[in-house]
Coordinates of C-alpha atoms in Angstrom, one line a residue:
X1 CA -8.9 8.0 30.3
X2 CA -8.9 8.2 34.1
X3 CA -9.8 4.7 35.1
X4 CA -7.6 1.7 34.3
X5 CA -10.8 -0.5 34.2
X6 CA -12.1 1.7 31.4
X7 CA -8.9 1.5 29.3
X8 CA -8.1 -2.2 29.6
X9 CA -10.8 -3.6 27.2
X10 CA -9.6 -1.3 24.5
X11 CA -5.9 -1.9 25.1
X12 CA -6.4 -5.7 25.0
X13 CA -8.8 -5.6 21.9
X14 CA -6.2 -3.6 19.8
X15 CA -3.0 -4.9 21.4
X16 CA -1.8 -1.4 22.2
X17 CA 1.8 -1.2 23.4
X18 CA 2.8 0.8 26.5
X19 CA 5.3 3.6 25.9
X20 CA 8.8 2.4 26.8
X21 CA 9.8 6.0 27.5
X22 CA 7.2 8.7 28.0
X23 CA 7.4 11.9 26.0
X24 CA 6.3 14.1 29.0
X25 CA 7.9 14.8 32.4
X26 CA 8.5 11.3 33.8
X27 CA 7.5 12.6 37.3
X28 CA 3.9 12.7 36.1
X29 CA 2.0 9.5 36.6
X30 CA 0.5 9.6 33.1
X31 CA 0.7 6.3 31.2
X32 CA 0.6 6.2 27.4
X33 CA -0.1 3.4 24.9
X34 CA 0.1 3.4 21.1
X35 CA -0.8 1.3 18.1
X36 CA -2.4 1.1 14.7
X37 CA -6.2 0.9 14.6
X38 CA -8.0 0.8 11.3
X39 CA -4.9 2.4 9.6
X40 CA -4.9 5.2 12.2
X41 CA -2.0 5.9 14.5
X42 CA -3.8 6.0 17.9
X43 CA -2.7 6.9 21.3
X44 CA -4.5 6.0 24.5
X45 CA -3.5 8.1 27.5
X46 CA -4.4 7.0 31.0
X47 CA -4.0 9.6 33.8
X48 CA -2.4 6.9 35.9
X49 CA -2.7 6.2 39.6
X50 CA -2.0 8.6 42.5
X51 CA 1.4 8.0 44.0
X52 CA 0.2 8.5 47.6
X53 CA -3.3 6.9 47.6
X54 CA -2.8 4.2 45.0
X55 CA -6.1 5.0 43.3
X56 CA -7.0 6.1 39.7
X57 CA -6.3 9.8 39.1
X58 CA -9.9 10.8 38.5
X59 CA -11.6 14.2 38.1
X60 CA -10.6 17.5 36.5
X61 CA -7.1 18.3 37.7
X62 CA -5.4 15.1 36.5
X63 CA -7.5 15.1 33.3
X64 CA -6.4 18.6 32.4
X65 CA -2.7 17.9 33.1
X66 CA -2.9 14.6 31.1
X67 CA -4.6 16.3 28.2
X68 CA -2.1 19.2 28.1
X69 CA 1.0 16.9 28.4
X70 CA -0.2 14.4 25.7
X71 CA -1.4 17.1 23.2
X72 CA 1.9 19.0 23.6
X73 CA 3.9 15.8 23.1
X74 CA 1.9 13.8 20.6
X75 CA 0.1 16.6 18.5
X76 CA -3.0 14.6 17.8
X77 CA -5.5 15.5 15.0
X78 CA -8.5 14.9 17.4
X79 CA -8.9 14.2 21.1
X80 CA -11.7 12.0 22.4
X81 CA -12.5 11.9 26.1
X82 CA -13.6 8.3 26.4
X83 CA -14.9 7.0 29.7
X84 CA -17.9 6.0 31.9
X85 CA -20.5 8.3 33.4
X86 CA -23.9 8.7 35.0
X87 CA -27.0 9.4 32.8
X88 CA -30.3 11.0 33.4
X89 CA -33.3 8.8 32.7
X90 CA -35.4 12.0 32.3
X91 CA -33.3 12.7 29.2
X92 CA -33.6 9.2 27.9
X93 CA -30.4 7.6 29.2
X94 CA -30.3 3.9 30.0
X95 CA -27.5 1.9 31.6
X96 CA -25.2 0.7 28.8
X97 CA -26.0 3.5 26.4
X98 CA -23.0 5.3 24.9
X99 CA -23.2 9.1 24.3
X100 CA -21.3 11.5 22.0
X101 CA -21.2 15.0 23.3
X102 CA -23.0 18.0 21.8
X103 CA -21.3 20.3 24.3
X104 CA -19.5 20.0 27.6
X105 CA -20.2 22.1 30.7
X106 CA -19.3 22.4 34.3
X107 CA -22.1 22.2 36.9
X108 CA -20.2 22.9 40.0
X109 CA -18.4 26.2 39.2
X110 CA -20.8 28.7 40.6
X111 CA -19.1 32.1 40.0
X112 CA -21.2 35.3 40.2
X113 CA -20.8 37.8 37.4
X114 CA -18.8 41.0 38.1
X115 CA -21.6 43.4 37.3
X116 CA -19.5 46.5 37.9
X117 CA -16.8 45.4 35.4
X118 CA -19.2 43.5 33.1
X119 CA -17.1 40.3 33.4
X120 CA -19.1 37.2 32.5
X121 CA -17.8 34.9 35.2
X122 CA -21.1 33.0 35.2
X123 CA -20.6 31.8 31.6
X124 CA -16.9 31.2 32.3
X125 CA -18.0 28.9 35.2
X126 CA -20.3 26.9 32.9
X127 CA -17.6 26.6 30.2
X128 CA -20.0 25.8 27.3
X129 CA -17.5 24.0 25.2
X130 CA -19.3 23.1 21.9
X131 CA -18.4 19.8 20.3
X132 CA -18.2 19.4 16.5
X133 CA -21.7 18.6 15.1
X134 CA -21.5 14.8 14.9
X135 CA -25.2 13.9 14.2
X136 CA -24.3 11.7 11.2
X137 CA -21.6 9.9 13.1
X138 CA -23.9 9.3 16.0
X139 CA -26.5 7.7 13.7
X140 CA -23.9 5.5 11.9
X141 CA -22.3 4.3 15.2
X142 CA -25.5 3.9 17.1
X143 CA -24.7 6.6 19.7
X144 CA -27.0 8.9 21.6
X145 CA -26.2 12.7 21.5
X146 CA -26.3 14.8 24.6
X147 CA -24.8 17.5 26.8
X148 CA -22.0 16.2 29.1
X149 CA -21.7 17.9 32.5
X150 CA -18.6 17.7 34.6
X151 CA -17.7 18.2 38.3
X152 CA -15.1 16.9 40.8
X153 CA -17.7 14.9 42.8
X154 CA -19.5 11.7 42.3
X155 CA -22.5 13.1 44.1
X156 CA -24.2 16.5 43.5
X157 CA -25.9 19.3 45.3
X158 CA -29.4 20.7 44.5
X159 CA -27.7 23.7 42.9
X160 CA -25.6 21.3 40.7
X161 CA -28.8 19.5 39.7
X162 CA -30.5 22.8 38.8
X163 CA -27.6 23.7 36.5
X164 CA -27.6 20.3 34.9
X165 CA -31.3 20.4 34.3
X166 CA -31.1 24.0 33.1
X167 CA -28.4 23.1 30.5
X168 CA -30.2 20.0 29.4
X169 CA -27.5 17.6 30.5
X170 CA -27.9 13.9 29.6
X171 CA -24.6 12.8 31.1
X172 CA -22.8 13.5 34.4
X173 CA -19.1 12.8 34.8
X174 CA -15.8 14.1 36.1
X175 CA -13.4 14.9 33.2
X176 CA -14.7 16.1 29.9
X177 CA -15.1 19.8 30.4
X178 CA -11.6 20.1 31.8
X179 CA -10.2 18.3 28.7
X180 CA -12.4 20.4 26.5
X181 CA -10.9 23.6 27.9
X182 CA -7.3 22.4 27.2
X183 CA -8.3 21.4 23.6
X184 CA -10.1 24.7 23.1
X185 CA -6.9 26.5 24.3
X186 CA -4.7 24.5 22.0
X187 CA -7.1 24.6 19.1
X188 CA -7.4 20.8 18.9
X189 CA -10.7 19.2 17.8
X190 CA -12.4 17.5 20.7
X191 CA -15.5 15.5 21.6
X192 CA -16.5 13.1 24.5
X193 CA -17.7 9.6 24.3
X194 CA -19.3 8.3 27.5
X195 CA -20.8 4.9 28.4
X196 CA -23.5 5.0 31.1
X197 CA -22.9 3.0 34.3
X198 CA -25.6 4.5 36.5
X199 CA -28.8 6.6 36.5
X200 CA -28.3 9.9 38.3
X201 CA -32.1 10.5 38.9
X202 CA -32.8 6.9 40.1
X203 CA -34.5 7.4 43.5
X204 CA -34.3 3.8 44.5
X205 CA -30.5 3.1 44.0
X206 CA -27.4 5.2 44.6
X207 CA -25.1 6.1 41.7
X208 CA -22.2 4.5 43.6
X209 CA -24.0 1.1 43.8
X210 CA -24.9 1.1 40.1
X211 CA -21.5 2.4 39.0
X212 CA -19.5 -0.5 40.5
X213 CA -22.1 -3.1 39.4
X214 CA -22.1 -1.9 35.8
X215 CA -18.5 -0.7 35.3
X216 CA -17.3 -3.8 33.5
X217 CA -20.3 -3.9 31.1
X218 CA -20.1 -0.2 30.4
X219 CA -16.4 -0.4 29.7
X220 CA -16.9 -3.2 27.2
X221 CA -19.6 -1.1 25.5
X222 CA -17.3 1.9 25.4
X223 CA -14.5 -0.2 23.8
X224 CA -17.0 -1.4 21.1
X225 CA -18.3 2.0 20.3
X226 CA -14.9 3.7 20.4
X227 CA -13.5 1.1 18.0
X228 CA -16.4 1.7 15.7
X229 CA -16.0 5.5 15.9
X230 CA -12.3 5.3 15.0
X231 CA -13.1 3.1 12.0
X232 CA -15.7 5.6 10.8
X233 CA -13.7 8.8 11.2
X234 CA -10.5 7.7 9.6
X235 CA -9.7 9.7 6.5
X236 CA -12.6 12.2 7.1
X237 CA -12.6 15.7 8.6
X238 CA -14.9 16.5 11.4
X239 CA -16.9 18.6 9.0
X240 CA -17.9 15.5 7.2
X241 CA -20.2 14.4 10.0
X242 CA -22.4 17.5 9.8
X243 CA -25.8 16.8 8.4
X244 CA -25.6 19.8 6.2
X245 CA -22.2 18.7 4.8
X246 CA -23.9 15.6 3.4
X247 CA -26.7 17.7 1.8
X248 CA -24.4 20.3 0.3
X249 CA -21.2 18.3 -0.6
X250 CA -22.1 14.7 -1.3
X251 CA -24.7 12.1 -1.9
X252 CA -23.4 9.7 0.8
X253 CA -25.9 7.6 2.7
X254 CA -27.3 9.4 5.8

């Protein structure tokens, strides 16, 4: 997580304990917590606060470094990018909804293809990191499913908006695609879980106004859904949550 406000409800709910000594370079501001949740050994990693500006280490750089350091040290079975985000009402998002990712993309990395060398920099810029198919999990946990789009800015340009609309993004945030790249590189299963604080395509109010107004509520919703997701996934492979896995391999309730 990148915001302390997002992490605190979950830490308090499950009485997670802060690491006494960190398993990564202590010069990094990353903060780790651990504890047992539903018989799972769980780690919560917060990107910490910036040493110079005393604010949360938000956006892609700190998220990627935190993801790499924690995966290398802790070797998790799955990584969840849990946090708050903006949502598109045109895609059905409402404030307080919690989404699980179908894929994660970048909307601000506009890199032209190298036609002469046939290098696909355009696709590289988008990222297109597919999440495991989690339709059954979404239904069981009362989550919405959607494309999560990442950039380093709270606002957006018209070109950003075109990319997000073109890719069918339901969620706009500042971390998930960077973490997805690290997980893809390290072959660690990954998905994002995002609670909606503001409506990106609301013409009457700004995202910043809604974000601060709804942050506490969205963080509580995130804690509730994250706790439920952890209780559901324990002891089951990601493959279990595919709809076709249920049809082919078991008669479990769908």
